[in-house]
Tab-separated table of C-alpha atoms in Angstrom:
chain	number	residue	atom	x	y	z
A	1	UNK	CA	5.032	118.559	-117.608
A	2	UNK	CA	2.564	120.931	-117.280
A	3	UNK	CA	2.243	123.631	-114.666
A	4	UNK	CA	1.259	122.182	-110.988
A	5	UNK	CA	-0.164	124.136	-108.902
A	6	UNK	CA	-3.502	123.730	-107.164
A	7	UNK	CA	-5.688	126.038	-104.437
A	8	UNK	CA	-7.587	124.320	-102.422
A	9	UNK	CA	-10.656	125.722	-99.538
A	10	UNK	CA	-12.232	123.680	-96.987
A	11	UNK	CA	-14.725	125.140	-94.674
A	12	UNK	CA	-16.349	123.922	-91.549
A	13	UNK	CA	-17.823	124.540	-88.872
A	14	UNK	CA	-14.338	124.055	-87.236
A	15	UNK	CA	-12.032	125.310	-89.463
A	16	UNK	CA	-11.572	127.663	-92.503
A	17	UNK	CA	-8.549	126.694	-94.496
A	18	UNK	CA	-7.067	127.947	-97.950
A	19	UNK	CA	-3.811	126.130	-98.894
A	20	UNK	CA	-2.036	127.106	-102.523
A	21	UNK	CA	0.716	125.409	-103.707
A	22	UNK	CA	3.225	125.540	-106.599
A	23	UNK	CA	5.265	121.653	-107.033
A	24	UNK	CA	8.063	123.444	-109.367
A	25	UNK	CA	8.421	126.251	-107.277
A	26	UNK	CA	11.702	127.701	-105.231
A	27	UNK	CA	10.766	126.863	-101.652
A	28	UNK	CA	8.622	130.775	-101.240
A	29	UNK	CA	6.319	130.631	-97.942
A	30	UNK	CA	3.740	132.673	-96.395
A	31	UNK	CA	1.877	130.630	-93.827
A	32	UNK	CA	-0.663	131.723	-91.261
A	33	UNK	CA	-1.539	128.787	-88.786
A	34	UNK	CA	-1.358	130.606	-85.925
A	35	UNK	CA	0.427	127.552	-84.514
A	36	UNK	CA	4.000	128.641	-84.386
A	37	UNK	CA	5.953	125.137	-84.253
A	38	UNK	CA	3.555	124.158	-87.317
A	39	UNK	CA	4.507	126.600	-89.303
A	40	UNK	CA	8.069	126.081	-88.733
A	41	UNK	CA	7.548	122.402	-89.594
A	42	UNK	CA	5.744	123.262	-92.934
A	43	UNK	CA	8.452	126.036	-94.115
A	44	UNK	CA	11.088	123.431	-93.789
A	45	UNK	CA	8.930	121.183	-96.302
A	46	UNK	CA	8.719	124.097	-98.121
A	47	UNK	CA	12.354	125.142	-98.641
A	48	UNK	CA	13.432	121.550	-98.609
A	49	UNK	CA	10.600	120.438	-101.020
A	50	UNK	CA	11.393	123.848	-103.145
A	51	UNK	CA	7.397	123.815	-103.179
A	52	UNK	CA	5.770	126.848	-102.838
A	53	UNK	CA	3.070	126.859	-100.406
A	54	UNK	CA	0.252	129.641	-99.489
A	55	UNK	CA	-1.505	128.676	-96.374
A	56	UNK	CA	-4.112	130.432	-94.280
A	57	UNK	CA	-5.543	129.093	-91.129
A	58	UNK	CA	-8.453	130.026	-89.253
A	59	UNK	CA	-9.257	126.956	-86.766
A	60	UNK	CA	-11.414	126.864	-82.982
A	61	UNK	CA	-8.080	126.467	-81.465
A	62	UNK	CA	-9.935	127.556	-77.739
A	63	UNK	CA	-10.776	123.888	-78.149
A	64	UNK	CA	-7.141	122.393	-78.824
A	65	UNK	CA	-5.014	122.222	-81.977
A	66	UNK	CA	-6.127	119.302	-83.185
A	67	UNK	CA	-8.903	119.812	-85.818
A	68	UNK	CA	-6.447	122.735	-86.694
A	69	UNK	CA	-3.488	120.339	-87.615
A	70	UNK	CA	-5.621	117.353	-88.952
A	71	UNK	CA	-7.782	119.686	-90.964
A	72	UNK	CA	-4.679	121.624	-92.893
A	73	UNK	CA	-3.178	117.449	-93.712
A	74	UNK	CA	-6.192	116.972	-94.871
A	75	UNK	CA	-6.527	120.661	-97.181
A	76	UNK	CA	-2.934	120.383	-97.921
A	77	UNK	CA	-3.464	116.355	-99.264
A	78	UNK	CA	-5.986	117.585	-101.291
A	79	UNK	CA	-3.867	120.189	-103.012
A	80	UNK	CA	-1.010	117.776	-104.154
A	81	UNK	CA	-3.235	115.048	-105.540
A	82	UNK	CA	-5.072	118.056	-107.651
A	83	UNK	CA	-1.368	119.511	-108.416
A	84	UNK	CA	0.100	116.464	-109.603
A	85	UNK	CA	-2.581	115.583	-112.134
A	86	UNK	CA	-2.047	112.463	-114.329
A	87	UNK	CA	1.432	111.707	-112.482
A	88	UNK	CA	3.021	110.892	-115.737
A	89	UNK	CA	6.662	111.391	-116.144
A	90	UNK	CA	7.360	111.837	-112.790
A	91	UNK	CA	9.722	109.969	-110.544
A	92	UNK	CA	6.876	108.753	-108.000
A	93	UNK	CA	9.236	107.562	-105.567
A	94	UNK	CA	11.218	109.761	-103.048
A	95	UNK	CA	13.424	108.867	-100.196
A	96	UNK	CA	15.077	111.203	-97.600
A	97	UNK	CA	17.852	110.658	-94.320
A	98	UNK	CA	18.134	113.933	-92.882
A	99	UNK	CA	20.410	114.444	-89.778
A	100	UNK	CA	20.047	117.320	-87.095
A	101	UNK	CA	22.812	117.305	-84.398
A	102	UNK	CA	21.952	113.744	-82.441
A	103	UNK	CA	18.411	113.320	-84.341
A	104	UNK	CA	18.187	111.547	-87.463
A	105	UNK	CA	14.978	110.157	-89.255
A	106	UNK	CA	14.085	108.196	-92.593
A	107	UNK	CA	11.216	109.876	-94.831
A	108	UNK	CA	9.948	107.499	-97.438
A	109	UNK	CA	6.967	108.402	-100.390
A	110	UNK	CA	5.224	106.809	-103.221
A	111	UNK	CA	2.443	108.480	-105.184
A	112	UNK	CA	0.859	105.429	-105.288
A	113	UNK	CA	-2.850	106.253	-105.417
A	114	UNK	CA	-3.302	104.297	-102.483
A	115	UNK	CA	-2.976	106.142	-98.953
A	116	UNK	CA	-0.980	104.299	-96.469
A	117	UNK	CA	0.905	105.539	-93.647
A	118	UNK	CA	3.696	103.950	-91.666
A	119	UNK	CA	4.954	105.867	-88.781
A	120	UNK	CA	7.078	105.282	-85.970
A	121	UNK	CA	8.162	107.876	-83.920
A	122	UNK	CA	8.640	107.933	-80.099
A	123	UNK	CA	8.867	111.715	-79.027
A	124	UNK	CA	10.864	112.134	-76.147
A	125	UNK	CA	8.426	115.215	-74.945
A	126	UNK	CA	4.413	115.403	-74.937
A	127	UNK	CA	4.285	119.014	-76.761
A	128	UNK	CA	6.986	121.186	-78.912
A	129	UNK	CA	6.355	125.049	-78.518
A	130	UNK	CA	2.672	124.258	-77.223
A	131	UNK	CA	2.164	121.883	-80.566
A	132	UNK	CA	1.030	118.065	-78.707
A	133	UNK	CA	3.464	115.991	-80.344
A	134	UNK	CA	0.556	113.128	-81.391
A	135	UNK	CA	-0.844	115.451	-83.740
A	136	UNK	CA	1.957	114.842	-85.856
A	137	UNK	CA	0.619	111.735	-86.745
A	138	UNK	CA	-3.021	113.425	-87.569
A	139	UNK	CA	-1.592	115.591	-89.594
A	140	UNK	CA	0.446	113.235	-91.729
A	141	UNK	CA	-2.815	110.744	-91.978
A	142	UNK	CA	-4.957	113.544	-93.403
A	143	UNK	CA	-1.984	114.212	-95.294
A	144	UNK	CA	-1.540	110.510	-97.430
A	145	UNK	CA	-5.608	109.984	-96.944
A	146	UNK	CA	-6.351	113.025	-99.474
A	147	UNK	CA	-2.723	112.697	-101.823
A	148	UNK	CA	-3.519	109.419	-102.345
A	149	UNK	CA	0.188	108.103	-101.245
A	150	UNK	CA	2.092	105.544	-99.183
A	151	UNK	CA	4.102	107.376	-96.821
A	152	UNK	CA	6.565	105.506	-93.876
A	153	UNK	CA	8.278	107.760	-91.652
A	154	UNK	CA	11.197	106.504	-89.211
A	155	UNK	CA	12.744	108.566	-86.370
A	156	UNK	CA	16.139	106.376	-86.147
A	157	UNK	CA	17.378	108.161	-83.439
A	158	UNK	CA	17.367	111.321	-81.261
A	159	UNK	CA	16.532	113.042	-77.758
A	160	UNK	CA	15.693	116.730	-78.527
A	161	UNK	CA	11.925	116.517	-79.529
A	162	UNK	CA	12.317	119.422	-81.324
A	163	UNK	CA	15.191	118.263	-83.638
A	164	UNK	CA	13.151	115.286	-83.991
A	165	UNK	CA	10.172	116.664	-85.407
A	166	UNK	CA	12.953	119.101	-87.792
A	167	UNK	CA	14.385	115.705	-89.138
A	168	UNK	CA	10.994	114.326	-89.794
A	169	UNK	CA	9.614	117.049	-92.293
A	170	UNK	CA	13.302	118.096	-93.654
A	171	UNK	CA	12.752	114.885	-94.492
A	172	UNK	CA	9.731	114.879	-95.784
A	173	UNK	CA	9.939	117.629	-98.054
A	174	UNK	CA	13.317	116.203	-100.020
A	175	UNK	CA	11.222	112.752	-100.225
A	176	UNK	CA	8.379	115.030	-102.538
A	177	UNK	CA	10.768	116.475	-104.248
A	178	UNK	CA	13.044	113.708	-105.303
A	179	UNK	CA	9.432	111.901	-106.103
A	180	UNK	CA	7.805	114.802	-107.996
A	181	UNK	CA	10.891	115.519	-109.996
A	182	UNK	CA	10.247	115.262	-113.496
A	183	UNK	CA	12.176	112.049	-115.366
A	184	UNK	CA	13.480	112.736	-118.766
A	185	UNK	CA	13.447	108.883	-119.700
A	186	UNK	CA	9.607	108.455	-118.336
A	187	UNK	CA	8.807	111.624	-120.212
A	188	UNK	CA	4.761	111.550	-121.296
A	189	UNK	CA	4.541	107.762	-119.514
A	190	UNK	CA	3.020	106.504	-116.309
A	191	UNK	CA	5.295	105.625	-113.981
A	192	UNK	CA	3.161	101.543	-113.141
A	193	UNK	CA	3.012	98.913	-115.129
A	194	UNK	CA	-0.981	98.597	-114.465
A	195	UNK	CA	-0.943	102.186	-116.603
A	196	UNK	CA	-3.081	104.321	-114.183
A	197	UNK	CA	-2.141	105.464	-110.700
């Protein structure tokens, strides 16, 4: 495979966002939000996804978070579909349970070309370190619109919102990698049967 990495810009009148990413990277971070509990949530798909990931965030946040969070799913989508090019020879599917003390969720991921997203997750608080816990869900919809994938997401269980929301993107970021891994026996082929994806 070659090299994936992409940089991606979007600029509005609402937010100004640069997102860089590396797929075979070692899990490096430097992230900017200005959204503390976001940027926890995005180093642990980092580390977990060993993806390295530049972000820089400059949102109207005297508003509310949520163009902030929907606009970096969106920027960040848009760097993994340019990353992952053609798609051939990778795995394209990735799974992930990950546990946290009582919490435990079920991350699932195709790089289908086709954005889906299945997610059910009852937060037992409203907001995590100031983050409102329904942008979650924005963020992960302008995440599969703009990657092109299927996503389902499953909180099985758990009462501390904040170990739910670790679970979830823990989760998430061993479901890219084990999909973006590179398969020796699909080497140079495209992981469908309809040859495109």
């Amino acid at each position: 495979m070659s090299a994936r990495t992409a940089s991606v810009s979007r600029n509005t009148l609402e937010t100004k966002i640069q997102v860089s990413i590396n797929l075979d990277g070692s899990g490096q971070f430097v992230c900017n939000t200005g959204i503390g509990f976001l940027d926890h949530m995005l180093e642990q798909v980092s580390r977990h996804g060993l993806i390295d990931m530049e972000i820089e965030l400059d949102g109207d946040r005297h508003i509310d978070d949520h163009h902030s969070v929907e606009d970096l799913g969106i920027t960040l989508g848009q760097a993994f579909a340019k990353a992952v090019g053609d798609k051939k020879g990778m795995v394209r599917y990735g799974q992930a349970y990950v546990p946290l003390d009582e919490a435990l969720s079920r991350v699932v991921i195709d790089f289908s070309g086709r954005p889906g997203l299945s997610m059910n997750v009852e937060f037992t608080r409203a907001s995590i370190g100031g983050l409102d816990t329904q942008l979650f869900w924005e963020f992960f919809q302008g995440f599969v619109n703009h990657a092109q994938v299927t996503l389902h997401i499953d909180n099985l269980k758990g009462f501390n919102a904040h170990h739910q929301a670790e679970t979830i993107f823990k989760a998430f970021g061993r479901a890219l990698r084990m999909a973006l891994a590179a398969d020796e026996r699909m080497a140079g082929q495209m992981p469908s049967t309809k040859g495109v994806l």
